[in-house]
Coordinates of C-alpha atoms and ligand atoms in Angstrom, one line a residue:
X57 CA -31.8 26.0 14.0
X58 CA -30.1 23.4 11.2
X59 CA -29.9 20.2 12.1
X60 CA -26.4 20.0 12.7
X61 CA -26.3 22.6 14.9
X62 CA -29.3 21.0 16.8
X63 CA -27.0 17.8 17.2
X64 CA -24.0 19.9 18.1
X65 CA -26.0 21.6 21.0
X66 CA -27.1 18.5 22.3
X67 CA -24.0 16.7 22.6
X68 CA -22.2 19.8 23.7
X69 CA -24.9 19.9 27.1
X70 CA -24.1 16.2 27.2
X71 CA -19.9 16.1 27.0
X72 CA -19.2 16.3 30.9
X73 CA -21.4 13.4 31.4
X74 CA -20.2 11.3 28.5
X75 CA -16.3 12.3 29.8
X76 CA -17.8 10.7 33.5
X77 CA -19.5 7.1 31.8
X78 CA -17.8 4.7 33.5
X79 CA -16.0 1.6 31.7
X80 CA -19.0 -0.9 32.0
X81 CA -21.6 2.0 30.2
X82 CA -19.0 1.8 27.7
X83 CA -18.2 -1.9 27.5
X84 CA -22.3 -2.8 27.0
X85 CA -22.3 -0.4 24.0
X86 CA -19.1 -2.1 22.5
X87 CA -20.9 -5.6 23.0
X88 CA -23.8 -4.3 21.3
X89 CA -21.6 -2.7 18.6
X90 CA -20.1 -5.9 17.8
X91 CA -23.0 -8.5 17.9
X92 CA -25.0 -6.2 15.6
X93 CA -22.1 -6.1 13.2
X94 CA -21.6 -10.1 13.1
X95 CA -25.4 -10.4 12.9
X96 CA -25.4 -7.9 9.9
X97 CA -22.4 -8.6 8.1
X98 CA -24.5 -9.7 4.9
X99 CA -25.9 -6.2 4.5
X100 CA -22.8 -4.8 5.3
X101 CA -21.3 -6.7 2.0
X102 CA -24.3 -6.1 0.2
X103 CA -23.7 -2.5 1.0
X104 CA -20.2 -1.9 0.4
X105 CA -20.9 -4.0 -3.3
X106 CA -23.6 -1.5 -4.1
X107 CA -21.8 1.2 -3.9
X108 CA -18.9 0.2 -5.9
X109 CA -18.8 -3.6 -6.5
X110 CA -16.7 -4.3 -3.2
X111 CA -15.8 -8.3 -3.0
X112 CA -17.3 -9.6 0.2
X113 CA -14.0 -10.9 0.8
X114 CA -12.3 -6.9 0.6
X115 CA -15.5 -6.4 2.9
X116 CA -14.6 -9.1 5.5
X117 CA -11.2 -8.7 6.0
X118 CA -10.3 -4.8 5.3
X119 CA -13.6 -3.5 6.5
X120 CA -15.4 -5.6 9.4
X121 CA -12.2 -7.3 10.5
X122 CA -9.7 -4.3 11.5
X123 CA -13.3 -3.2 13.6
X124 CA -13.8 -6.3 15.3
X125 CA -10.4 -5.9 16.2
X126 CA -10.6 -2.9 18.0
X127 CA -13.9 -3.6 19.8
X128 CA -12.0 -7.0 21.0
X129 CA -8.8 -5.3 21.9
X130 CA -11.5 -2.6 24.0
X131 CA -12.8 -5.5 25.8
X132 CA -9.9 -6.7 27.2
X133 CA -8.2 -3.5 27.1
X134 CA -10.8 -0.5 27.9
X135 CA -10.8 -0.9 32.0
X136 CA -6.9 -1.2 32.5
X137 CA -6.6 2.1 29.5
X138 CA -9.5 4.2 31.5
X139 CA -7.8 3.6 34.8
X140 CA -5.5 6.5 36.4
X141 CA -2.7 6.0 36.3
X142 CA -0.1 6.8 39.3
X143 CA 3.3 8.9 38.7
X144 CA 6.2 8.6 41.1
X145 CA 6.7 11.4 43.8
X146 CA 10.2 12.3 43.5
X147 CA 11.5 14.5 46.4
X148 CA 10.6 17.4 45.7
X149 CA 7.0 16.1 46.1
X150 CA 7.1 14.3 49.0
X151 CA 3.5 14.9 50.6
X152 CA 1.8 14.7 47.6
X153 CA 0.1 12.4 45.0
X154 CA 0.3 12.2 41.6
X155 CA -1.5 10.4 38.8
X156 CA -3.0 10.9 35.3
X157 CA -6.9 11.3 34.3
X158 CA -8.1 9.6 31.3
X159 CA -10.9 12.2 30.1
X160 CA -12.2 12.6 27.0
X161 CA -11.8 15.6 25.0
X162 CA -15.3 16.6 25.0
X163 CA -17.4 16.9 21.3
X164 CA -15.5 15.7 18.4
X165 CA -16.4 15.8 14.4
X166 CA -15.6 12.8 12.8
X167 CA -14.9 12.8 8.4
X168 CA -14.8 9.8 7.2
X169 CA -13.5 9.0 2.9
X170 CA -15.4 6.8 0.6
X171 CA -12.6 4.3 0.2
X172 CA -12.8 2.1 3.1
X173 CA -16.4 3.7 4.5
X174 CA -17.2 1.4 6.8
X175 CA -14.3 0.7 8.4
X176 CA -12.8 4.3 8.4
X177 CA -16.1 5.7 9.8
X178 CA -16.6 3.1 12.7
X179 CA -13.0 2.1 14.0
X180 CA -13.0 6.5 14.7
X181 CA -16.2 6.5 15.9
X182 CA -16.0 3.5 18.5
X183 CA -12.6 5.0 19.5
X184 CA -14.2 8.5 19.8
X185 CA -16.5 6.9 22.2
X186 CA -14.3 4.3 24.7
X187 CA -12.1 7.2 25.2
X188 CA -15.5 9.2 26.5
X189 CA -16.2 11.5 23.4
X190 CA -19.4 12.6 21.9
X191 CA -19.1 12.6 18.2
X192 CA -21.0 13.9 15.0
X193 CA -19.7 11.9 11.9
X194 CA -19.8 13.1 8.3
X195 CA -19.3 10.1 6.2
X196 CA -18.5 10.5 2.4
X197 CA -21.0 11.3 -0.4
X198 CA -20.1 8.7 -2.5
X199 CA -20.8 5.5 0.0
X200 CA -24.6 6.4 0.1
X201 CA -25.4 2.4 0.8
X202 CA -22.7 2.1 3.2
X203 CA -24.1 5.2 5.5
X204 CA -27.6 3.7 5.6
X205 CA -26.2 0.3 7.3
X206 CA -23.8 2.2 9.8
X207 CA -26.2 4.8 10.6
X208 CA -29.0 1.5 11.0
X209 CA -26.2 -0.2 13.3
X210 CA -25.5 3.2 15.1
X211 CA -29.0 3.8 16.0
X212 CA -29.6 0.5 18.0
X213 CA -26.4 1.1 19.9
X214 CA -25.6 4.8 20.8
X215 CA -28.2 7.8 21.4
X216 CA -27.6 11.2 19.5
X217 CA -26.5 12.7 22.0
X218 CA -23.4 10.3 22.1
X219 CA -23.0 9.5 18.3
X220 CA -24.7 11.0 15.9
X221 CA -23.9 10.2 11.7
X222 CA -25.2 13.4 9.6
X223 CA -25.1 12.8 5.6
X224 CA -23.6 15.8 3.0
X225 CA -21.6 16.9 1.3
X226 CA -18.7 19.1 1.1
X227 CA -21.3 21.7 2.2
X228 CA -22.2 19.9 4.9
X229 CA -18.5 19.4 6.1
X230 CA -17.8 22.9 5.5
X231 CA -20.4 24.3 8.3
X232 CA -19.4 21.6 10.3
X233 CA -16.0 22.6 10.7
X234 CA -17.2 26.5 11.2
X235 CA -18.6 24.8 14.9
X236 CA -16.4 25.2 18.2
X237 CA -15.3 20.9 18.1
X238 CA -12.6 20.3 20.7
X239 CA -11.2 17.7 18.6
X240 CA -11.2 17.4 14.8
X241 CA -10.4 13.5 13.1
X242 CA -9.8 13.7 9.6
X243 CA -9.2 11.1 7.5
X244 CA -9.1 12.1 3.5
X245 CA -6.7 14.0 0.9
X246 CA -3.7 16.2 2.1
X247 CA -5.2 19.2 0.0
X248 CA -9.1 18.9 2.0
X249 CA -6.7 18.1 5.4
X250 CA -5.0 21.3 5.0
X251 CA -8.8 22.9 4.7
X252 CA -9.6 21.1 8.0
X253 CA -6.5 22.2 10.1
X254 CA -7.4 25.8 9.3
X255 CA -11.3 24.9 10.0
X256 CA -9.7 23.4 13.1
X257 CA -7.3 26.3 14.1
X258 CA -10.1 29.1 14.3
X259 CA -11.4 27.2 17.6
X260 CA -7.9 25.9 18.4
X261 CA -9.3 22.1 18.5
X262 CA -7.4 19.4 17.9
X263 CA -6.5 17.5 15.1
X264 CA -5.5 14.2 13.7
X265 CA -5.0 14.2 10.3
X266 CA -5.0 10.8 8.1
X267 CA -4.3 11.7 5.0
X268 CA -2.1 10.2 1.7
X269 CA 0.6 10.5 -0.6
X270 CA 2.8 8.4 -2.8
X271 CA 3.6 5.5 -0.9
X272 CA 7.0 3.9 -2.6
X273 CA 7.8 0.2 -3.2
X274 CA 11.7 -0.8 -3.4
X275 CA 12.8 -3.8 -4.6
X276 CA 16.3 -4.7 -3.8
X277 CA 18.3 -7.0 -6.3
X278 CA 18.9 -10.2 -5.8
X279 CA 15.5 -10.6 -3.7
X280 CA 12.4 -13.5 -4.7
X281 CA 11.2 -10.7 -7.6
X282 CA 7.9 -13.2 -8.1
X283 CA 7.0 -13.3 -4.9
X284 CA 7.3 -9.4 -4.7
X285 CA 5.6 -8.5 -8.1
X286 CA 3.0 -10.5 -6.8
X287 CA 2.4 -8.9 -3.7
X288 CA 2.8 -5.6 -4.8
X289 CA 0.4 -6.3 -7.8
X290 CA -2.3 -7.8 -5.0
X291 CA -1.5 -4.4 -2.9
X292 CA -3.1 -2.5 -6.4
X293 CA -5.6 -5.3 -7.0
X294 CA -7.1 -4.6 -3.3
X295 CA -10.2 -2.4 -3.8
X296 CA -8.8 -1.6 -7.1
X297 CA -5.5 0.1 -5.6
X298 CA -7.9 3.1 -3.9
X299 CA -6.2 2.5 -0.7
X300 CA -4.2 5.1 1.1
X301 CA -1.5 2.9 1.9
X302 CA -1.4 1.5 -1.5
X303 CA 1.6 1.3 -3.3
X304 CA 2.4 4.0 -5.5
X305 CA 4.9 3.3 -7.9
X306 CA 7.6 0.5 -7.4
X307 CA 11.8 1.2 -8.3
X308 CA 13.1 -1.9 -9.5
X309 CA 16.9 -3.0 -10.3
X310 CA 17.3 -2.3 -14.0
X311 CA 18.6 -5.8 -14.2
X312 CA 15.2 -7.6 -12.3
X313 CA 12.6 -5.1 -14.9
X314 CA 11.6 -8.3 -17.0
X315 CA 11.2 -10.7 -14.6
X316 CA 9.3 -7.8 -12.3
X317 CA 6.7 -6.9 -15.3
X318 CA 6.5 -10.9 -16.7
X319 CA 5.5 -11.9 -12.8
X320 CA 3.1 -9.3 -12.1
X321 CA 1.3 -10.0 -15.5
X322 CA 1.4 -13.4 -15.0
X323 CA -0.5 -13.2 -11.5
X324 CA -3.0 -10.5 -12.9
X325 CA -3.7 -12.9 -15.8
X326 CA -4.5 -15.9 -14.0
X327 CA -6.7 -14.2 -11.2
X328 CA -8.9 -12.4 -13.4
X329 CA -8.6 -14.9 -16.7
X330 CA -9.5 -12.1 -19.2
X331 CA -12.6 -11.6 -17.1
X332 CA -12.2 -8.9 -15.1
X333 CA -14.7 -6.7 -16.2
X334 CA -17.3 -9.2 -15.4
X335 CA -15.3 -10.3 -12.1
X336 CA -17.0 -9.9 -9.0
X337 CA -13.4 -10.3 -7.4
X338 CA -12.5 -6.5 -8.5
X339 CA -13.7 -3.1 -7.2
X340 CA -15.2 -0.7 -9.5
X341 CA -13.6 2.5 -9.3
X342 CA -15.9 4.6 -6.9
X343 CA -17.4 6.9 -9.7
X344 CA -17.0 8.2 -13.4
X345 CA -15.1 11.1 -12.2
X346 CA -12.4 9.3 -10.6
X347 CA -12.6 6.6 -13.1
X348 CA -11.8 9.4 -16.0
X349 CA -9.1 10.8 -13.7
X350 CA -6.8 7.6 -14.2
X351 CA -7.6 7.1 -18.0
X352 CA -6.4 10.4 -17.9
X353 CA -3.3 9.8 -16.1
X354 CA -2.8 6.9 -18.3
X355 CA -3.3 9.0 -21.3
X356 CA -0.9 11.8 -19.8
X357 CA 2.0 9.4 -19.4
X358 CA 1.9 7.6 -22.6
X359 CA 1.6 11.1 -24.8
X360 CA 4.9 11.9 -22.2
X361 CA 6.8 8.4 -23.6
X362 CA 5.2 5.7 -21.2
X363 CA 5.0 2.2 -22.3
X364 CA 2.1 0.3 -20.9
X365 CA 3.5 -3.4 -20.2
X366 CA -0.2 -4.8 -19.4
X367 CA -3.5 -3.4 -18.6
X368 CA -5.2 0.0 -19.5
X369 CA -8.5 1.6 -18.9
X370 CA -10.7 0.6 -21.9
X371 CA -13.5 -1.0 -21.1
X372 CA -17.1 -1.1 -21.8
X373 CA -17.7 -0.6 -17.9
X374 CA -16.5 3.5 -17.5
X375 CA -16.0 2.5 -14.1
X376 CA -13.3 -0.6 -14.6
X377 CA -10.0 -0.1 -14.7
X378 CA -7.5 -2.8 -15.2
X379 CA -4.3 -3.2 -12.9
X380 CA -1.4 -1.6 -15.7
X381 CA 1.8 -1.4 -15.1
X382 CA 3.6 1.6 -17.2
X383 CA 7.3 1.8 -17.8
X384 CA 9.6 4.4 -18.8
X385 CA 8.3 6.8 -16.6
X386 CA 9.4 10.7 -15.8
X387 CA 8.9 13.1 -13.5
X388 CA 6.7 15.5 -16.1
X389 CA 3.9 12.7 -16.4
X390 CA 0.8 13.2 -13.8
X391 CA 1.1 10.3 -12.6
X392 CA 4.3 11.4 -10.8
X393 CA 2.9 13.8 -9.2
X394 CA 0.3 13.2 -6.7
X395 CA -0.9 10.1 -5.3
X396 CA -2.7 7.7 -7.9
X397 CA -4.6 6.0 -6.0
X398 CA -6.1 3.3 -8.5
X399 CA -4.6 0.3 -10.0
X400 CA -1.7 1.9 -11.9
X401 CA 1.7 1.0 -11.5
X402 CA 4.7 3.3 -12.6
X403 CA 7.7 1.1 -12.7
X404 CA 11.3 3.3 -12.4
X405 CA 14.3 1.2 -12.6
X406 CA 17.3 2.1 -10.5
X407 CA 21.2 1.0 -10.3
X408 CA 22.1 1.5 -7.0
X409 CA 20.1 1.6 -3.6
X410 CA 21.5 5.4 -3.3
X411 CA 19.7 6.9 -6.1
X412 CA 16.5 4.4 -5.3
X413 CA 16.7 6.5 -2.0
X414 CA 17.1 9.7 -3.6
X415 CA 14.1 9.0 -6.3
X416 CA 12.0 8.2 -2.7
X417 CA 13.0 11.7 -1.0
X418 CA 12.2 13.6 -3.9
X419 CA 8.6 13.8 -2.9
X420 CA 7.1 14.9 0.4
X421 CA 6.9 12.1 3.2
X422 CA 4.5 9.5 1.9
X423 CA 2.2 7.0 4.8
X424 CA 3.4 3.8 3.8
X425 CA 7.0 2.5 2.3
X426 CA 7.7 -1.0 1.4
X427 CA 11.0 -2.8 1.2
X428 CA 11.6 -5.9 -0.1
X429 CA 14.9 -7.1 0.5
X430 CA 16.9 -9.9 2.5
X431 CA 19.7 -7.6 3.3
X432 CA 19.1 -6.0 7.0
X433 CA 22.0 -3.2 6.2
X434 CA 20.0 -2.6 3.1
X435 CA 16.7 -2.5 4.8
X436 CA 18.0 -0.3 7.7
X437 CA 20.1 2.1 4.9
X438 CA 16.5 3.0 3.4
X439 CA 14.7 3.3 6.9
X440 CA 17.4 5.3 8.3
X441 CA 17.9 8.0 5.1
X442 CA 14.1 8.5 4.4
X443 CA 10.4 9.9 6.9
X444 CA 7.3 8.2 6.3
X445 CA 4.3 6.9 8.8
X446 CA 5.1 3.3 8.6
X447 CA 6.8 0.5 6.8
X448 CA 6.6 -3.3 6.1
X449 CA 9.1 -5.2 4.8
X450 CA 9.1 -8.6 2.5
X451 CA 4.9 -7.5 2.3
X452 CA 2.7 -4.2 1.5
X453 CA -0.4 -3.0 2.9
X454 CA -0.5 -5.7 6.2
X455 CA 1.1 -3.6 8.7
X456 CA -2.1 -1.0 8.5
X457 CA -4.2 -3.6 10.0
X458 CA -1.9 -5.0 12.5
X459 CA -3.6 -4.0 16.0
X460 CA -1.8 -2.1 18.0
X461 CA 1.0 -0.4 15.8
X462 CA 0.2 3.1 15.4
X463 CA -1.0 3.7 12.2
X464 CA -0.9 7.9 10.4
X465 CA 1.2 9.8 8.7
X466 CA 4.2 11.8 9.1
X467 CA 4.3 15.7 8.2
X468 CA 2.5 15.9 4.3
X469 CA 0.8 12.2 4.9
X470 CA -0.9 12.8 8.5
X471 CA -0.8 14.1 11.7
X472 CA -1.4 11.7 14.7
X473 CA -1.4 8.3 14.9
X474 CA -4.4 6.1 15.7
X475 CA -5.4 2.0 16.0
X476 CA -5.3 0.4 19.7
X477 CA -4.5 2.3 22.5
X478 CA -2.4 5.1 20.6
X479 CA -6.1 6.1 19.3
X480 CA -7.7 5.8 22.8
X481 CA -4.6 8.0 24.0
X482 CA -5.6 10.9 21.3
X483 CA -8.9 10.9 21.6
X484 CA -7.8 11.5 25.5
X485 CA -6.8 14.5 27.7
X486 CA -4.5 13.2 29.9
X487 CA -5.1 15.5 32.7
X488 CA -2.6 15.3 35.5
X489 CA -3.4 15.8 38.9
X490 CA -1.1 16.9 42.1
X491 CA -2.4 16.3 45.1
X492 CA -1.0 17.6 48.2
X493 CA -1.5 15.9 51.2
X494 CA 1.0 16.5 53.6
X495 CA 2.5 20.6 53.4
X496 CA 6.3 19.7 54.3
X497 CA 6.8 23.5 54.5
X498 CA 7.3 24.4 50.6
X499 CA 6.1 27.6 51.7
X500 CA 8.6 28.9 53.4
X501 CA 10.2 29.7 49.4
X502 CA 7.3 32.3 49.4
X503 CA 8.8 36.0 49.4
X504 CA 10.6 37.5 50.6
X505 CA 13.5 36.2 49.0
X506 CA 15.9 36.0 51.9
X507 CA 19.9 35.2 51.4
X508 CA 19.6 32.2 52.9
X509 CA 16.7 31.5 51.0
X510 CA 18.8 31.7 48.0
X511 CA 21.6 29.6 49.8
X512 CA 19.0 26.7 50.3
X513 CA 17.6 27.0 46.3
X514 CA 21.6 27.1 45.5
X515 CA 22.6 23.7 47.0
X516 CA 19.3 22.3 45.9
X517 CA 20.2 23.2 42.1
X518 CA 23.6 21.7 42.4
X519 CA 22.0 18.5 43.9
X520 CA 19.2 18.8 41.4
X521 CA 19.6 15.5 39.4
X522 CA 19.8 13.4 42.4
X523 CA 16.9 14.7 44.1
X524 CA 14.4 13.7 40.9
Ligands
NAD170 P1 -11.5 13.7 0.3 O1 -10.5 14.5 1.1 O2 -11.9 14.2 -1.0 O3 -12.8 13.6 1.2 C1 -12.8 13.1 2.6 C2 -14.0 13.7 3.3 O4 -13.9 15.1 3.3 C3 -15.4 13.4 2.7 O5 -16.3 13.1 3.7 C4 -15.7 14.7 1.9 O6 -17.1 14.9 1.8 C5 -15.0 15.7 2.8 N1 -14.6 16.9 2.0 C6 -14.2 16.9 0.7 N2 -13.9 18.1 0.3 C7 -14.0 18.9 1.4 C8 -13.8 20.3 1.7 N3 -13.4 21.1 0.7 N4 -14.0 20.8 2.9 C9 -14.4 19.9 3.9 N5 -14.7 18.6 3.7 C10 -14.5 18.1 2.5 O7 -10.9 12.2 0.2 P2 -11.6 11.0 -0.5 O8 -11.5 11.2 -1.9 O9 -12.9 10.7 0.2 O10 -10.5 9.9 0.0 C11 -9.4 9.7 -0.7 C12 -8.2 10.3 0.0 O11 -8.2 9.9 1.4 C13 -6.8 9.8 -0.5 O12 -5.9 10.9 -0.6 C14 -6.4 8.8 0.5 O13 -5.0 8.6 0.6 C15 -6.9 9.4 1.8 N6 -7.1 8.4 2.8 C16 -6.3 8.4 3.9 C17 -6.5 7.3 4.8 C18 -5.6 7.3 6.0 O14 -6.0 6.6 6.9 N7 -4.5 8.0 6.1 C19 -7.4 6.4 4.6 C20 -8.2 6.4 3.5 C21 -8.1 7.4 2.6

């Protein structure tokens, strides 16, 4: 027997139990979790830098904090979100008790990207868990450094028949999905999520699907355009703009373009000084692959017309590629078309909010929008005429992390939400449970249907809102 199905076997004998650990078996393991990962956050850095050049400070705060967040927000939070929880008995069911079971959902297969490894593999993983799941994980390929720390830290806290991390690739994933999961977590590219929802479908197991798209930025006249070029430009400097909530391309007001382009060079120039190919305050782009796949983006757009205001992708290191911002953009280029994720910026201009909104809904529902703008009807206008997961306004990328907003897609970017208690609630089966403990005679609507049987039913229908 393969070793995954070996592991599958095991934690499938093992679910009922692992559904029935009570809060403190939990609680231990998340103590454990977290001490282990303060006491090892060097190698976690060194990790995540070996694998492609991570800053520490990326590490720290997108990686290890959004974790430690969780395990906190389970300390506090695990007893009250495990507890049942009692339903009203309207009057129809007087004599009886109702409430609702937290139970997990029994074995569930974990896939994990390369982007953010650690903290996309863990935060699932230790919510897989509080909730009562067992859980094989299949981290990515290309995060070899990364896996060898989690799996180190997973080993001292859970057994394999709780947790268990199994390293492949696409292979691997592929027989994975062929076994009867009951729940499926997904987070990587719409085009594999729509593989793993038919995976998913043949055993009817759940899903949540955290997937991508092109996340818009739009800049509203007459707001601080410094202050936004920079924070847009530092939401495609983070882990050089491979982020799944990065912004994708940003529609400015034709009239703010100059002052847009001259701030957001500015701020790239005097972080990285000229240096950033030497900068150890820059993320490598994970391989050569994906490096060659934005050069050739790059390339695509400027045969198409482009104008590259600043940056490019030629540098001695394959694997660097500078934050660029092109101009003069259309909907032919490549770089219009899927999400980019890297540090390239397509800048459209616009003339009024309606057709900014109209550029946005041309594409399929992205995860993130951002809106910067100190007009509420304005930021309202956009909210209320476009779909995507989630939104932050005046800032990019900070609302991901905050810790108990539901974070996922909506229809082409995700499905499900997760973060805080809306990812204990899907890793859950809320089971409800009627209990009758007092018969007040319900039986006596058993057949046979009698006229006055039917007289009774007939004033209880007319009645029917004020008796629940
Ligand atoms: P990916 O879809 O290529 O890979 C994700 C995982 O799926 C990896 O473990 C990989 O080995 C596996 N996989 C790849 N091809 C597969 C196949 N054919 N069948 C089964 N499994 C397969 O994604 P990636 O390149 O690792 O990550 C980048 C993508 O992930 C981007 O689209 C990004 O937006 C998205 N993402 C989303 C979130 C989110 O939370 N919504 C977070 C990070 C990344």
């Amino acid at each position: 027997m393969s070793i995954e199905n070996q592991v599958f076997e095991v934690q499938k004998k093992h679910k009922i139990q692992m559904k029935n650990t009570s809060a403190l078996y939990r609680l231990e393991k998340i103590k454990k979790l977290k001490s282990l990962i303060l006491e090892k956050k060097d190698q976690i850095n060194e990790a995540l830098a070996l694998d492609f050049h991570k800053p520490h400070l990326e590490t720290e705060l997108a990686e290890i904090m959004p974790v430690l967040g969780m395990l906190n927000l389970l300390e506090k939070e695990l007893i009250d979100w495990m507890s049942d929880e009692r339903v009203a008995s309207p009057l129809l069911f007087k004599g009886t008790k109702n409430w609702i079971r937290k139970e997990g959902k029994g074995n569930s297969l974990i896939i994990s990207p390369w982007n953010y490894p650690f903290q996309l593999t863990v935060y699932p993983v230790v919510t897989a868990f509080a909730a009562g799941n067992t859980s094989i994980v299949k981290p990515s390929e290309f995060t070899p450094h990364t896996n060898k720390i989690i799996i180190e830290i997973f080993n001292e806290v859970f057994e394999q028949k709780e947790v268990c991390i199994l390293e492949g690739e696409v292979e691997l994933s592929t027989k994975l999905l062929k076994m009867p999961f009951d729940h499926v977590f997904f987070t990587g590219s719409t085009s594999v999520g729509k593989i793993v929802m038919k995976a998913a479908s043949e055993h009817l197991a759940s899903v949540v699907l955290e997937l991508g798209g092109k996340s818009p930025v739009i800049v509203d006249k007459g707001c601080d355009i410094e202050k936004a070029a920079k924070k847009i430009m530092w939401g495609k400097i983070l882990n050089a703009g491979q982020t799944c909530v990065a912004p994708d391309y940003v529609l400015v007001h034709s009239d703010d373009k100059e002052k847009f382009i001259n701030a957001s060079k500015k701020f790239v120039e005097e972080v990285y000084q000229n240096e950033l190919e030497s900068s150890d305050d820059y993320s490598h782009i994970i391989t050569q692959r994906h490096a060659d796949r934005l050069k050739d983006l790059i390339e695509d757009a400027k045969k198409l017309g482009a104008k590259v205001e600043f940056g490019d992708a030629d540098f001695e290191n394959q694997r660097v590629v500078a934050p660029t911002i092109l101009s003069e953009i259309n909907s032919d280029m490549k770089i219009m078309q899927d999400e980019i994720f890297g540090p390239v910026l397509p800048l459209i201009t616009y003339d009024s909010i309606d057709s900014a909104i109209e550029y946005v809904n041309q594409y399929d529902n992205a995860l993130a929008m951002y809106i910067f703008s100190n007009s509420k009807p304005v930021m309202n206008k956009i909210m209320d005429n476009t779909f995507n997961g989630g939104v932050t306004v005046n800032d990019v990328l900070i609302g991901v992390s905050h810790p108990t907003l539901p974070f996922g897609g909506a229809g082409k970017s995700g499905i499900g939400k997760y973060h805080g208690k809306h990812g204990f609630d899907s890793f859950s089966n809320l089971r409800s449970v009627t209990r009758r403990d007092m018969d007040l005679g319900t039986s006596y609507f058993y057949p046979p249907y009698t006229q006055t049987k039917y007289k009774i039913v007939n004033s209880l229908l007319k009645k029917f809102s004020s008796l629940f």
